[in-house]
Short mmCIF file of C-alpha atoms in Angstrom, two decimals:
data_model
loop_
_atom_site.label_atom_id
_atom_site.label_comp_id
_atom_site.label_asym_id
_atom_site.label_seq_id
_atom_site.Cartn_x
_atom_site.Cartn_y
_atom_site.Cartn_z
CA MET A 1 0.00 0.00 0.00
CA SER A 2 1.19 3.52 -0.76
CA GLN A 3 2.18 4.94 2.61
CA HIS A 4 1.30 8.57 2.24
CA THR A 5 -1.06 8.86 -0.70
CA TYR A 6 -4.77 9.55 -0.32
CA THR A 7 -7.51 9.41 -2.94
CA ALA A 8 -10.74 11.42 -2.73
CA ILE A 9 -13.67 10.65 -5.05
CA THR A 10 -17.09 12.08 -5.70
CA PHE A 11 -19.56 12.10 -8.59
CA ALA A 12 -22.76 13.81 -9.68
CA PRO A 13 -25.43 13.43 -12.38
CA VAL A 14 -25.01 15.92 -15.22
CA GLN A 15 -28.66 16.61 -15.99
CA GLY A 16 -30.45 16.92 -12.70
CA PHE A 17 -31.03 13.21 -12.20
CA ILE A 18 -32.51 13.94 -8.76
CA GLU A 19 -33.88 17.46 -9.19
CA LYS A 20 -36.03 16.48 -12.19
CA SER A 21 -37.64 13.55 -10.41
CA ARG A 22 -41.34 14.24 -10.71
CA LYS A 23 -42.74 11.50 -8.49
CA LEU A 24 -41.70 10.50 -4.99
CA ARG A 25 -40.70 6.99 -6.05
CA ASP A 26 -38.51 8.52 -8.81
CA LEU A 27 -36.84 10.64 -6.18
CA TYR A 28 -36.30 7.58 -4.01
CA GLY A 29 -34.95 5.58 -6.97
CA SER A 30 -32.49 8.26 -8.04
CA SER A 31 -31.22 8.82 -4.50
CA TYR A 32 -30.79 5.10 -4.04
CA LEU A 33 -28.87 4.74 -7.31
CA LEU A 34 -26.41 7.41 -6.14
CA SER A 35 -25.92 5.46 -2.92
CA PHE A 36 -25.51 2.17 -4.77
CA LEU A 37 -22.83 3.57 -7.08
CA ALA A 38 -20.97 4.90 -4.04
CA GLU A 39 -21.31 1.52 -2.33
CA VAL A 40 -19.80 -0.24 -5.36
CA LEU A 41 -16.77 2.06 -5.30
CA CYS A 42 -16.36 1.45 -1.56
CA ARG A 43 -16.58 -2.32 -2.00
CA ALA A 44 -14.06 -2.23 -4.83
CA ALA A 45 -11.63 -0.09 -2.81
CA ASP A 46 -12.06 -2.35 0.21
CA ALA A 47 -11.14 -5.37 -1.93
CA ASP A 48 -8.11 -3.67 -3.53
CA PRO A 49 -4.88 -4.73 -1.73
CA ASN A 50 -3.35 -1.33 -2.53
CA CYS A 51 -6.15 0.61 -0.84
CA ASP A 52 -7.56 1.14 2.62
CA LEU A 53 -11.09 2.54 2.69
CA ILE A 54 -11.33 5.33 5.27
CA SER A 55 -14.83 6.66 4.65
CA PRO A 56 -17.69 6.05 4.26
CA ALA A 57 -17.91 3.00 6.49
CA LEU A 58 -19.28 -0.27 5.08
CA VAL A 59 -22.32 -1.53 7.00
CA ASN A 60 -23.87 -4.03 4.53
CA ASN A 61 -26.55 -1.56 3.56
CA ALA A 62 -26.24 0.44 0.35
CA LYS A 63 -29.10 2.79 1.26
CA GLY A 64 -27.69 6.17 2.22
CA THR A 65 -24.03 5.59 1.34
CA PRO A 66 -22.57 9.10 0.81
CA ASN A 67 -20.89 9.82 -2.52
CA GLN A 68 -17.87 11.44 -0.83
CA ILE A 69 -15.25 8.69 -0.66
CA LEU A 70 -11.82 8.84 0.99
CA ILE A 71 -9.21 6.12 0.50
CA GLU A 72 -5.64 5.63 1.64
CA GLY A 73 -3.68 4.54 -1.43
CA GLU A 74 -4.15 5.14 -5.16
CA PHE A 75 -7.42 3.69 -6.44
CA LEU A 76 -6.45 3.42 -10.10
CA GLN A 77 -9.55 1.54 -11.27
CA ALA A 78 -12.12 3.85 -9.68
CA LYS A 79 -13.39 5.64 -12.78
CA LYS A 80 -13.51 2.45 -14.86
CA ILE A 81 -15.46 0.57 -12.19
CA PHE A 82 -17.87 3.46 -11.70
CA PHE A 83 -18.85 3.80 -15.35
CA GLU A 84 -18.97 0.05 -15.97
CA THR A 85 -21.33 -0.29 -13.00
CA TRP A 86 -23.61 2.42 -14.33
CA GLN A 87 -23.60 0.78 -17.76
CA ILE A 88 -24.62 -2.52 -16.13
CA ILE A 89 -27.60 -0.75 -14.55
CA VAL A 90 -28.61 0.89 -17.82
CA LYS A 91 -28.15 -2.26 -19.91
CA THR A 92 -30.06 -4.42 -17.43
CA CYS A 93 -33.05 -2.07 -17.52
CA GLN A 94 -32.96 -1.92 -21.32
CA THR A 95 -32.71 -5.71 -21.63
CA SER A 96 -35.62 -6.27 -19.24
CA ILE A 97 -37.91 -4.39 -21.64
CA GLU A 98 -36.55 -5.83 -24.89
CA LYS A 99 -36.23 -9.47 -23.83
CA TYR A 100 -38.98 -9.88 -21.24
CA TYR A 101 -41.70 -7.24 -21.05
CA LEU A 102 -42.13 -6.38 -24.75
CA THR A 103 -40.34 -8.80 -27.08
CA ASP A 104 -42.23 -8.09 -30.32
CA GLU A 105 -41.13 -4.49 -30.91
CA ASN A 106 -38.70 -3.35 -33.62
CA TYR A 107 -36.25 -1.62 -31.32
CA GLN A 108 -34.23 1.26 -32.78
CA TRP A 109 -33.18 3.04 -29.62
CA GLU A 110 -29.71 1.65 -28.91
CA ARG A 111 -27.97 4.99 -29.49
CA GLU A 112 -30.06 6.79 -26.87
CA TRP A 113 -29.55 4.10 -24.23
CA ASN A 114 -25.82 4.12 -24.96
CA ALA A 115 -25.77 7.90 -24.58
CA TRP A 116 -27.27 7.61 -21.11
CA GLY A 117 -24.80 4.87 -20.30
CA ASN A 118 -21.83 7.01 -21.33
CA TYR A 119 -22.70 10.62 -20.53
CA ALA A 120 -25.00 10.66 -17.50
CA TRP A 121 -22.40 11.38 -14.82
CA GLU A 122 -19.56 13.67 -13.82
CA PHE A 123 -16.77 11.83 -12.03
CA PHE A 124 -14.14 13.61 -9.91
CA ILE A 125 -11.00 12.14 -8.38
CA ALA A 126 -7.95 13.68 -6.67
CA THR A 127 -4.82 12.36 -4.95
CA ASP A 128 -2.42 13.93 -2.48
CA GLN A 129 -0.19 13.17 0.51
CA GLU A 130 -2.46 14.89 3.07
CA ILE A 131 -6.14 14.19 3.74
CA ASN A 132 -7.18 17.83 4.13
CA THR A 133 -5.25 18.77 0.99
CA VAL A 134 -6.80 16.03 -1.12
CA ARG A 135 -10.27 17.15 -0.07
CA HIS A 136 -9.42 20.71 -1.11
CA LYS A 137 -8.06 19.51 -4.46
CA LEU A 138 -11.25 17.55 -5.09
CA SER A 139 -13.33 20.68 -4.47
CA GLU A 140 -11.19 22.60 -6.96
CA ILE A 141 -11.60 19.89 -9.60
CA LYS A 142 -15.38 19.90 -9.12
CA ARG A 143 -15.50 23.60 -9.97
CA GLU A 144 -14.40 22.83 -13.52
CA ARG A 145 -17.67 20.94 -14.18
CA ASN A 146 -16.50 19.60 -17.53
CA TRP A 147 -19.24 17.36 -18.87
CA ILE A 148 -21.05 16.37 -22.07
CA GLY A 149 -24.79 16.98 -22.26
CA ILE A 150 -27.21 14.93 -24.34
CA ASN A 151 -29.21 16.80 -26.97
CA TRP A 152 -32.56 15.03 -27.03
CA GLN A 153 -35.30 15.23 -29.62
CA GLY A 154 -38.79 15.36 -28.18
CA GLU A 155 -39.74 15.69 -24.56
CA SER A 156 -41.02 13.55 -21.72
CA SER A 157 -44.42 13.82 -20.09
CA SER A 158 -43.03 15.71 -17.11
CA LEU A 159 -40.00 17.63 -18.38
CA THR A 160 -39.83 19.84 -21.42
CA GLY A 161 -36.91 20.40 -23.74
CA HIS A 162 -34.31 18.16 -22.04
CA ASP A 163 -35.22 14.48 -21.86
CA GLY A 164 -36.74 12.54 -24.78
CA ILE A 165 -39.62 10.11 -24.28
CA ALA A 166 -38.34 6.55 -24.32
CA TRP A 167 -39.84 4.52 -27.19
CA PRO A 168 -38.47 1.95 -29.69
CA GLY A 169 -38.12 4.37 -32.61
CA MET A 170 -36.02 7.01 -30.86
CA ASP A 171 -33.00 6.53 -33.13
CA GLY A 172 -34.95 7.21 -36.30
CA MET A 173 -36.95 10.27 -35.32
CA LYS A 174 -37.30 12.97 -37.99
CA PRO A 175 -38.16 16.59 -37.16
CA ASP A 176 -41.06 16.79 -39.64
CA HIS A 177 -42.82 13.62 -38.48
CA ASN A 178 -45.45 13.17 -35.78
CA TYR A 179 -44.80 10.11 -33.64
CA ASP A 180 -47.49 10.68 -31.01
CA ASP A 181 -49.53 7.61 -31.96
CA GLN A 182 -46.54 5.23 -31.97
CA ILE A 183 -45.30 6.56 -28.65
CA ARG A 184 -48.73 6.33 -27.06
CA GLN A 185 -49.24 2.76 -28.31
CA PHE A 186 -45.85 1.65 -26.97
CA TRP A 187 -46.50 3.04 -23.50
CA GLN A 188 -50.01 1.62 -23.36
CA LYS A 189 -48.61 -1.84 -24.12
CA LEU A 190 -45.69 -1.46 -21.72
CA ASN A 191 -48.00 -0.31 -18.95
CA GLN A 192 -50.05 -3.48 -19.38
CA TYR A 193 -47.02 -5.65 -18.64
CA LEU A 194 -45.17 -3.68 -16.00
CA PRO A 195 -46.16 -4.22 -12.35
CA GLU A 196 -48.49 -1.69 -10.75
CA SER A 197 -45.72 -0.07 -8.73
CA ILE A 198 -44.18 1.48 -11.84
CA LEU A 199 -47.35 3.22 -13.02
CA ASP A 200 -49.01 6.50 -12.24
CA VAL A 201 -50.98 6.05 -9.04
CA GLY A 202 -53.98 8.12 -10.10
CA GLN A 203 -57.34 6.40 -9.83
CA ASP A 204 -58.25 7.36 -13.39
CA SER A 205 -57.13 4.63 -15.78
CA GLU A 206 -56.49 7.24 -18.44
CA ALA A 207 -53.77 8.71 -16.24
CA LYS A 208 -51.93 5.40 -16.38
CA LYS A 209 -52.32 5.09 -20.14
CA GLY A 210 -51.05 8.60 -20.66
CA GLU A 211 -47.87 8.35 -18.59
CA GLN A 212 -44.76 8.40 -20.77
CA LEU A 213 -41.26 8.41 -19.31
CA SER A 214 -37.80 9.39 -20.42
CA ILE A 215 -34.97 6.83 -20.19
CA PRO A 216 -33.70 8.10 -16.81
CA GLU A 217 -37.23 8.20 -15.41
CA LEU A 218 -37.75 4.64 -16.62
CA ILE A 219 -34.50 3.47 -15.01
CA LYS A 220 -35.53 4.98 -11.67
CA ARG A 221 -38.80 3.03 -11.82
CA LEU A 222 -37.36 -0.29 -13.02
CA VAL A 223 -34.74 -0.55 -10.27
CA LEU A 224 -37.55 -0.36 -7.72
CA LEU A 225 -39.20 -3.56 -8.96
CA ASN A 226 -39.12 -6.86 -7.12
CA ASP A 227 -40.91 -8.59 -9.99
CA GLU A 228 -38.88 -11.60 -11.22
CA VAL A 229 -37.74 -11.45 -14.84
CA ASN A 230 -36.84 -14.36 -17.16
CA TRP A 231 -33.48 -13.29 -18.60
CA PRO A 232 -32.02 -14.43 -21.97
CA ASP A 233 -29.60 -16.82 -20.20
CA ASP A 234 -32.61 -18.60 -18.59
CA GLU A 235 -31.94 -17.08 -15.20
CA LYS A 236 -34.92 -15.85 -13.21
CA ARG A 237 -34.12 -12.86 -10.99
CA THR A 238 -35.50 -9.48 -10.09
CA ILE A 239 -33.90 -6.49 -11.81
CA PRO A 240 -32.10 -5.37 -8.59
CA LYS A 241 -30.69 -8.85 -8.01
CA ARG A 242 -29.63 -9.17 -11.65
CA ILE A 243 -27.77 -5.85 -11.37
CA THR A 244 -26.12 -6.94 -8.13
CA LYS A 245 -24.95 -10.22 -9.66
CA LYS A 246 -23.47 -8.48 -12.72
CA VAL A 247 -21.69 -5.92 -10.54
CA ASN A 248 -20.29 -8.63 -8.28
CA GLN A 249 -18.97 -10.42 -11.37
CA LEU A 250 -17.27 -7.16 -12.32
CA LEU A 251 -15.72 -6.66 -8.88
CA PHE A 252 -14.90 -10.29 -8.06
CA PRO A 253 -14.32 -12.10 -11.39
CA THR A 254 -12.60 -15.11 -9.79
CA LYS A 255 -15.53 -16.12 -7.58
CA SER A 256 -17.74 -19.09 -8.45
CA GLN A 257 -21.41 -18.79 -9.41
CA ASN A 258 -22.57 -19.85 -5.93
CA ASP A 259 -20.30 -17.31 -4.27
CA TYR A 260 -22.15 -14.42 -5.94
CA ASP A 261 -25.40 -15.42 -4.24
CA ARG A 262 -23.69 -15.53 -0.84
CA ILE A 263 -22.30 -12.00 -1.00
CA PRO A 264 -24.18 -10.20 1.81
CA TRP A 265 -24.82 -6.85 0.14
CA GLN A 266 -27.52 -6.55 -2.49
CA LEU A 267 -29.12 -3.80 -4.54
CA SER A 268 -32.52 -3.99 -2.87
CA VAL A 269 -34.16 -0.66 -3.43
CA ARG A 270 -37.75 -1.31 -2.47
CA PRO A 271 -38.74 1.46 -0.08
CA SER A 272 -39.49 0.32 3.44
CA LYS A 273 -42.69 2.33 3.10
CA SER A 274 -44.78 2.71 -0.01
CA PHE A 275 -43.89 5.87 -1.89
CA GLU A 276 -46.65 5.03 -4.37
CA LYS A 277 -49.22 5.47 -1.60
CA LEU A 278 -48.35 9.10 -1.10
CA ASN A 279 -49.88 11.15 -3.92
CA ARG A 280 -49.89 14.86 -3.13
CA TRP A 281 -52.15 15.77 -6.06
CA GLN A 282 -54.72 13.01 -5.69
CA ASP A 283 -55.17 13.54 -1.95
CA ASN A 284 -54.98 17.35 -2.24
CA GLU A 285 -52.67 17.20 0.77
CA TRP A 286 -50.20 19.65 2.16
CA THR A 287 -47.00 17.79 3.02
CA GLY A 288 -43.93 18.53 5.11
CA TRP A 289 -40.43 18.17 3.65
CA PHE A 290 -37.29 18.38 5.74
CA MET A 291 -33.68 18.49 4.59
CA GLY A 292 -30.56 19.07 6.63
CA ASP A 293 -27.02 18.13 7.54
CA GLY A 294 -24.31 18.67 10.10
CA ASP A 295 -22.85 22.16 10.49
CA LYS A 296 -19.26 22.90 9.47
CA MET A 297 -18.54 19.29 8.58
CA GLY A 298 -15.34 20.32 6.78
CA GLU A 299 -13.98 21.91 9.95
CA TYR A 300 -15.03 18.87 11.96
CA LEU A 301 -13.14 16.53 9.64
CA GLN A 302 -10.11 18.82 9.68
CA SER A 303 -10.08 18.62 13.47
CA LEU A 304 -9.64 14.84 13.16
CA GLY A 305 -6.52 15.42 11.05
CA ASN A 306 -4.87 12.47 9.28
CA ASP A 307 -5.82 9.94 11.93
CA ASN A 308 -7.26 7.09 9.87
CA LYS A 309 -8.73 5.32 12.87
CA LYS A 310 -10.59 8.40 14.05
CA LEU A 311 -11.88 9.10 10.54
CA LYS A 312 -13.09 5.51 10.14
CA ASP A 313 -14.80 5.50 13.53
CA PHE A 314 -16.39 8.86 12.78
CA SER A 315 -17.69 7.63 9.41
CA HIS A 316 -19.03 4.45 10.99
CA SER A 317 -20.96 6.49 13.58
CA LEU A 318 -22.56 8.66 10.89
CA ILE A 319 -23.46 5.78 8.56
CA ASN A 320 -25.01 3.70 11.34
CA TRP A 321 -27.01 6.71 12.51
CA GLY A 322 -28.41 7.26 9.01
CA LYS A 323 -29.12 3.56 8.53
CA GLU A 324 -31.41 3.46 11.57
CA LEU A 325 -33.02 6.88 11.12
CA GLU A 326 -36.36 5.79 9.64
CA ASN A 327 -36.92 3.04 12.22
CA ARG A 328 -36.06 5.41 15.04
CA LEU A 329 -38.44 8.04 13.71
CA ASP A 330 -41.17 5.38 13.60
CA ASN A 331 -40.44 4.48 17.20
CA LEU A 332 -41.18 8.05 18.24
CA LYS A 333 -44.85 7.34 17.37
CA ILE A 334 -45.84 10.96 16.78
CA PRO A 335 -49.65 11.29 16.43
CA LYS A 336 -50.98 12.01 12.92
CA VAL A 337 -47.54 11.95 11.25
CA ASP A 338 -46.19 9.37 8.81
CA ASN A 339 -42.52 9.76 7.85
CA ARG A 340 -40.69 8.60 4.76
CA ILE A 341 -36.92 8.93 4.63
CA VAL A 342 -35.76 9.46 1.06
CA TYR A 343 -32.08 9.66 1.93
CA ALA A 344 -29.96 9.47 5.07
CA GLY A 345 -26.28 9.41 4.16
CA GLY A 346 -24.37 10.04 7.33
CA ASP A 347 -25.00 13.62 8.41
CA ASP A 348 -27.11 14.39 5.30
CA PHE A 349 -30.79 13.54 5.49
CA PHE A 350 -33.97 14.25 3.56
CA GLY A 351 -37.48 13.11 4.36
CA ILE A 352 -41.17 13.69 3.80
CA LEU A 353 -43.87 14.01 6.46
CA SER A 354 -47.52 13.34 5.66
CA GLU A 355 -50.77 12.55 7.42
CA ASN A 356 -51.01 8.92 8.52
CA ASP A 357 -53.96 6.63 7.82
CA GLU A 358 -55.31 6.81 11.37
CA SER A 359 -55.52 10.59 11.23
CA LYS A 360 -57.17 10.53 7.80
CA ALA A 361 -59.84 8.19 9.16
CA GLU A 362 -60.69 10.75 11.85
CA LYS A 363 -62.15 13.35 9.52
CA ASN A 364 -62.84 15.83 12.31
CA GLN A 365 -59.08 16.33 12.81
CA SER A 366 -56.99 18.40 10.41
CA PHE A 367 -53.32 17.75 9.70
CA LYS A 368 -51.22 20.83 10.44
CA PRO A 369 -47.55 21.74 10.09
CA SER A 370 -47.45 22.02 13.88
CA ASP A 371 -47.96 18.22 13.94
CA CYS A 372 -44.76 17.89 11.92
CA LEU A 373 -42.97 20.23 14.32
CA VAL A 374 -43.61 17.79 17.17
CA LEU A 375 -41.69 15.15 15.22
CA LEU A 376 -38.90 17.59 14.35
CA TYR A 377 -38.47 18.55 18.02
CA GLN A 378 -38.03 14.89 18.89
CA PHE A 379 -35.82 14.30 15.87
CA HIS A 380 -33.38 16.94 17.05
CA ASP A 381 -33.48 16.26 20.79
CA GLN A 382 -33.67 12.46 20.83
CA LEU A 383 -32.17 11.28 17.53
CA TRP A 384 -29.65 13.96 16.57
CA GLN A 385 -28.56 15.39 19.91
CA LYS A 386 -28.64 12.29 22.11
CA GLY A 387 -28.32 9.72 19.33
CA LEU A 388 -25.36 11.29 17.51
CA SER A 389 -23.98 14.64 18.68
CA ASP A 390 -23.52 13.72 22.35
CA LYS A 391 -21.72 10.51 21.37
CA LEU A 392 -19.39 12.42 19.05
CA GLN A 393 -18.77 14.95 21.83
CA GLU A 394 -17.76 12.10 24.13
CA LYS A 395 -15.40 10.59 21.54
CA TYR A 396 -13.92 13.65 19.87
CA HIS A 397 -14.66 16.44 22.39
CA ARG A 398 -16.67 18.34 19.81
CA PRO A 399 -20.46 18.31 19.26
CA LEU A 400 -22.00 18.25 15.78
CA MET A 401 -24.82 20.75 15.30
CA ALA A 402 -27.53 20.42 12.64
CA SER A 403 -29.13 22.95 10.31
CA VAL A 404 -32.49 21.81 8.94
CA GLY A 405 -34.91 23.32 6.46
CA PHE A 406 -38.60 22.45 6.81
CA VAL A 407 -40.98 23.24 3.94
CA TRP A 408 -44.75 22.98 4.37
CA ALA A 409 -45.79 22.61 0.74
CA ALA A 410 -49.17 23.05 -0.90
CA PRO A 411 -50.33 20.07 -2.99
CA ASN A 412 -50.08 21.68 -6.44
CA VAL A 413 -46.48 22.86 -6.22
CA PRO A 414 -44.39 20.73 -8.64
CA GLN A 415 -42.08 18.33 -6.84
CA ARG A 416 -38.94 19.67 -8.49
CA ASP A 417 -39.90 23.14 -7.20
CA VAL A 418 -40.44 21.78 -3.69
CA LEU A 419 -36.95 20.25 -3.81
CA GLN A 420 -35.44 23.60 -4.73
CA HIS A 421 -37.31 25.28 -1.87
CA CYS A 422 -35.98 22.60 0.50
CA ARG A 423 -32.42 23.43 -0.51
CA GLU A 424 -33.03 27.16 -0.15
CA THR A 425 -34.60 26.71 3.28
CA GLU A 426 -31.74 24.54 4.52
CA LYS A 427 -29.34 27.18 3.21
CA SER A 428 -31.33 29.83 5.08
CA ALA A 429 -30.81 27.89 8.31
CA LYS A 430 -27.06 27.94 7.72
CA ASN A 431 -26.87 31.56 6.57
CA ASN A 432 -28.80 32.78 9.62
CA GLY A 433 -26.49 31.27 12.20
CA ARG A 434 -26.64 27.45 11.87
CA ASP A 435 -27.78 25.06 14.62
CA ARG A 436 -31.40 25.89 13.86
CA LEU A 437 -34.60 25.06 12.02
CA ALA A 438 -35.67 27.27 9.13
CA ILE A 439 -39.35 27.05 8.18
CA ARG A 440 -40.92 27.91 4.83
CA ILE A 441 -44.69 27.95 4.14
CA LEU A 442 -44.96 27.33 0.39
CA PHE A 443 -48.22 28.17 -1.37
CA ASN A 444 -49.56 26.87 -4.69
CA SER A 445 -48.76 30.23 -6.29
CA GLY A 446 -45.07 29.79 -5.47
CA ASN A 447 -45.17 32.57 -2.87
CA HIS A 448 -43.73 31.69 0.49
CA LEU A 449 -43.15 32.85 4.07
CA ASP A 450 -39.89 32.22 5.95
CA TRP A 451 -38.78 32.19 9.56
CA HIS A 452 -35.94 30.57 11.50
CA CYS A 453 -35.02 29.85 15.10
CA PRO A 454 -32.20 28.04 16.96
CA TRP A 455 -33.11 24.59 18.23
CA TRP A 456 -32.49 25.48 21.87
CA PHE A 457 -35.14 28.24 21.78
CA LEU A 458 -37.62 26.89 19.24
CA GLN A 459 -39.98 24.66 21.23
CA ASP A 460 -40.04 26.83 24.36
CA LEU A 461 -40.79 29.89 22.25
CA LEU A 462 -43.63 28.43 20.17
CA GLU A 463 -45.27 26.63 23.08
CA SER A 464 -45.19 29.73 25.28
CA TYR A 465 -47.48 31.66 22.91
CA CYS A 466 -50.65 32.92 24.55
CA ASP A 467 -53.11 35.53 23.28
CA ARG A 468 -54.83 38.15 25.43
CA GLU A 469 -57.68 35.76 26.20
CA GLY A 470 -55.34 33.03 27.43
CA ASN A 471 -55.72 30.89 24.31
CA LYS A 472 -53.36 29.62 21.61
CA ASN A 473 -55.02 31.54 18.80
CA TRP A 474 -52.26 32.98 16.61
CA THR A 475 -54.74 35.08 14.64
CA HIS A 476 -54.49 37.91 17.18
CA PHE A 477 -50.70 38.19 16.85
CA TYR A 478 -50.95 37.91 13.06
CA ASN A 479 -53.58 40.66 12.83
CA ASP A 480 -51.69 42.99 15.16
CA VAL A 481 -48.57 42.70 13.01
CA ALA A 482 -50.61 43.32 9.85
CA VAL A 483 -52.13 46.50 11.31
CA LEU A 484 -48.78 47.79 12.56
CA GLU A 485 -47.15 47.08 9.19
CA SER A 486 -49.91 49.00 7.40
CA ARG A 487 -49.20 51.97 9.67
CA HIS A 488 -45.42 51.72 9.14
CA ALA A 489 -44.94 51.29 12.89
CA PHE A 490 -41.80 49.17 12.53
CA SER A 491 -38.74 51.38 12.15
CA LYS A 492 -35.26 50.53 10.90
CA GLN A 493 -33.86 52.59 13.76
CA SER A 494 -35.74 50.87 16.60
CA SER A 495 -37.18 47.48 17.56
CA GLU A 496 -39.14 48.74 20.57
CA VAL A 497 -42.57 48.26 18.97
CA ALA A 498 -41.79 44.73 17.83
CA GLN A 499 -40.32 43.77 21.21
CA ALA A 500 -43.30 45.20 23.09
CA LEU A 501 -45.68 43.22 20.88
CA PHE A 502 -43.56 40.11 21.35
CA GLU A 503 -43.75 40.48 25.14
CA ILE A 504 -47.56 40.67 25.03
CA TYR A 505 -47.86 37.27 23.37
CA PHE A 506 -44.86 35.38 24.75
CA GLY A 507 -44.48 36.73 28.28
CA ASP A 508 -41.67 38.20 30.36
CA GLU A 509 -39.46 35.12 30.66
CA ILE A 510 -39.22 34.36 26.93
CA THR A 511 -38.81 38.06 26.14
CA GLN A 512 -35.92 38.33 28.59
CA ILE A 513 -34.19 35.33 26.98
CA LEU A 514 -34.58 36.97 23.56
CA GLU A 515 -33.22 40.32 24.74
CA ASN A 516 -30.24 38.75 26.53
CA ASN A 517 -29.34 36.74 23.45
CA VAL A 518 -29.59 39.75 21.15
CA ARG A 519 -27.42 41.83 23.52
CA GLY A 520 -24.80 39.09 23.63
CA THR A 521 -25.08 38.23 27.34
CA ASP A 522 -26.31 34.74 26.41
CA SER A 523 -23.57 32.51 25.01
CA ARG A 524 -25.90 30.15 23.17
CA THR A 525 -26.44 30.17 19.40
CA LYS A 526 -27.60 33.60 18.25
CA ILE A 527 -31.33 33.91 17.62
CA VAL A 528 -30.85 36.60 14.96
CA SER A 529 -27.79 37.08 12.80
CA ASP A 530 -26.96 40.65 13.91
CA VAL A 531 -28.00 43.34 16.39
CA LYS A 532 -29.62 45.71 13.88
CA PRO A 533 -33.15 46.71 14.96
CA GLU A 534 -34.56 45.95 11.50
CA THR A 535 -33.23 42.37 11.71
CA LEU A 536 -35.08 41.74 14.99
CA ASN A 537 -38.19 43.48 13.61
CA GLU A 538 -38.19 41.20 10.59
CA TRP A 539 -37.70 38.09 12.75
CA ILE A 540 -40.70 38.96 14.96
CA ILE A 541 -42.89 39.93 11.99
CA ASN A 542 -42.09 36.66 10.22
CA LEU A 543 -42.74 34.72 13.45
CA ALA A 544 -46.29 36.09 13.48
CA LYS A 545 -46.92 35.22 9.83
CA VAL A 546 -45.38 31.75 9.89
CA GLY A 547 -46.83 30.93 13.32
CA PHE A 548 -50.31 31.72 12.05
CA HIS A 549 -49.94 29.11 9.29
CA LEU A 550 -48.28 26.60 11.61
CA TYR A 551 -51.07 26.53 14.16
CA ASP A 552 -54.31 28.06 12.81
#
């Protein structure tokens, strides 16, 4: 093994493979594929005698494997293995349609499938003698963003101008021809053969007949199937297991046939909860989306230096935490709330909160974002703080704080827009001081309201609210702010009006905590980013507006 050489690797899809996922199961499939590709690289590095995998840790569970990989030694085969693995995934999905689901078509689409096999990813790799330096070099290489885009003809049902609809005649399309009938007939036939889980979940049968997918959308759906396929070599396996076998043959060519079936890790991407069940449009439901990660992770890793053992232990702690996140959220048993974890890769996590079946059955109860907040309180206090940060503090004498964005999204906002709002809201949490929850109320129009608060103050603040009549009706606070805004009562030079109003609804104790923190006599995470009166005014005004939508 090279004694003082480190290799850092990451990769990313070139055409918004995740961002353009229209359906929740597509989002799950694309996130899982990223994790699987990272897992393959980790397995290959772990098996290479010239390499020592430092992070991420291997825990026999591909779900949530981060795509930031650090290895001691030179991993010369990394890029080759990565792209050959992706091509196995693409080819397996293509073959399942041609040789099993629809065998009587005249397929002329090889060029388009090959294009997705060859040009779907950016791959970045750097080597150096120091761990911190190799990470910095990798970041510099990523800035170049040198990739080849695919110029498609046509468009998919969900995305315009970028991804072509997958159909057998793709190679021979001519600009002056109309192929609508052929495309529609192909998808109607394919939808008859594919299992229900791949189809549109609308109750109207016409919705299923009309759904037409691009090649990447189709791949995301196919890798979620546990339907057994009869392959050309007479083998009967699900698509995920076929992919796993082919990848294991790539990584371990000297193993026997029986050995491949005994390898413990498998590409098994069926969600632990049904993503097909959750249909935001059909149910006309508002849903909660949360996205976050650890604060200043780069600084945290730098503090561990070049100590391989510490880095491995740290990675193992993060991966195990992410692996158990969904089960631990379930164990919290928060009333009304059903959680679905899309991705939990170490300190990065992303999930969706919706109304559970029991709450839906009780039609006299409405599902509110405040119900989601109860889960998020417990997530931070029980799962993040006690389940991860305190343990890291004990081991490495440094806690790991979390910034989380929570978006309460109206049902008609496109999913790709919701994803962008999640990223912006998480970024808002970081930009406004970290170690906090940022909340965005997102309306169908695309308009939104934002507010943020440190974790240590959040629950006490919101639960201390009380109107003049001793009730929890946020309408009074909301209306008072609206009237004062209309009269231009909030000044850039003073926050006295806002603070006086705050004291009326939150009481002396909470007001004193706020004032001490703003003045700097409280050493905890800052509530607002600076001491300007207009900043505090804005924070209190936004609290009234967001609080009204959280609770009323």
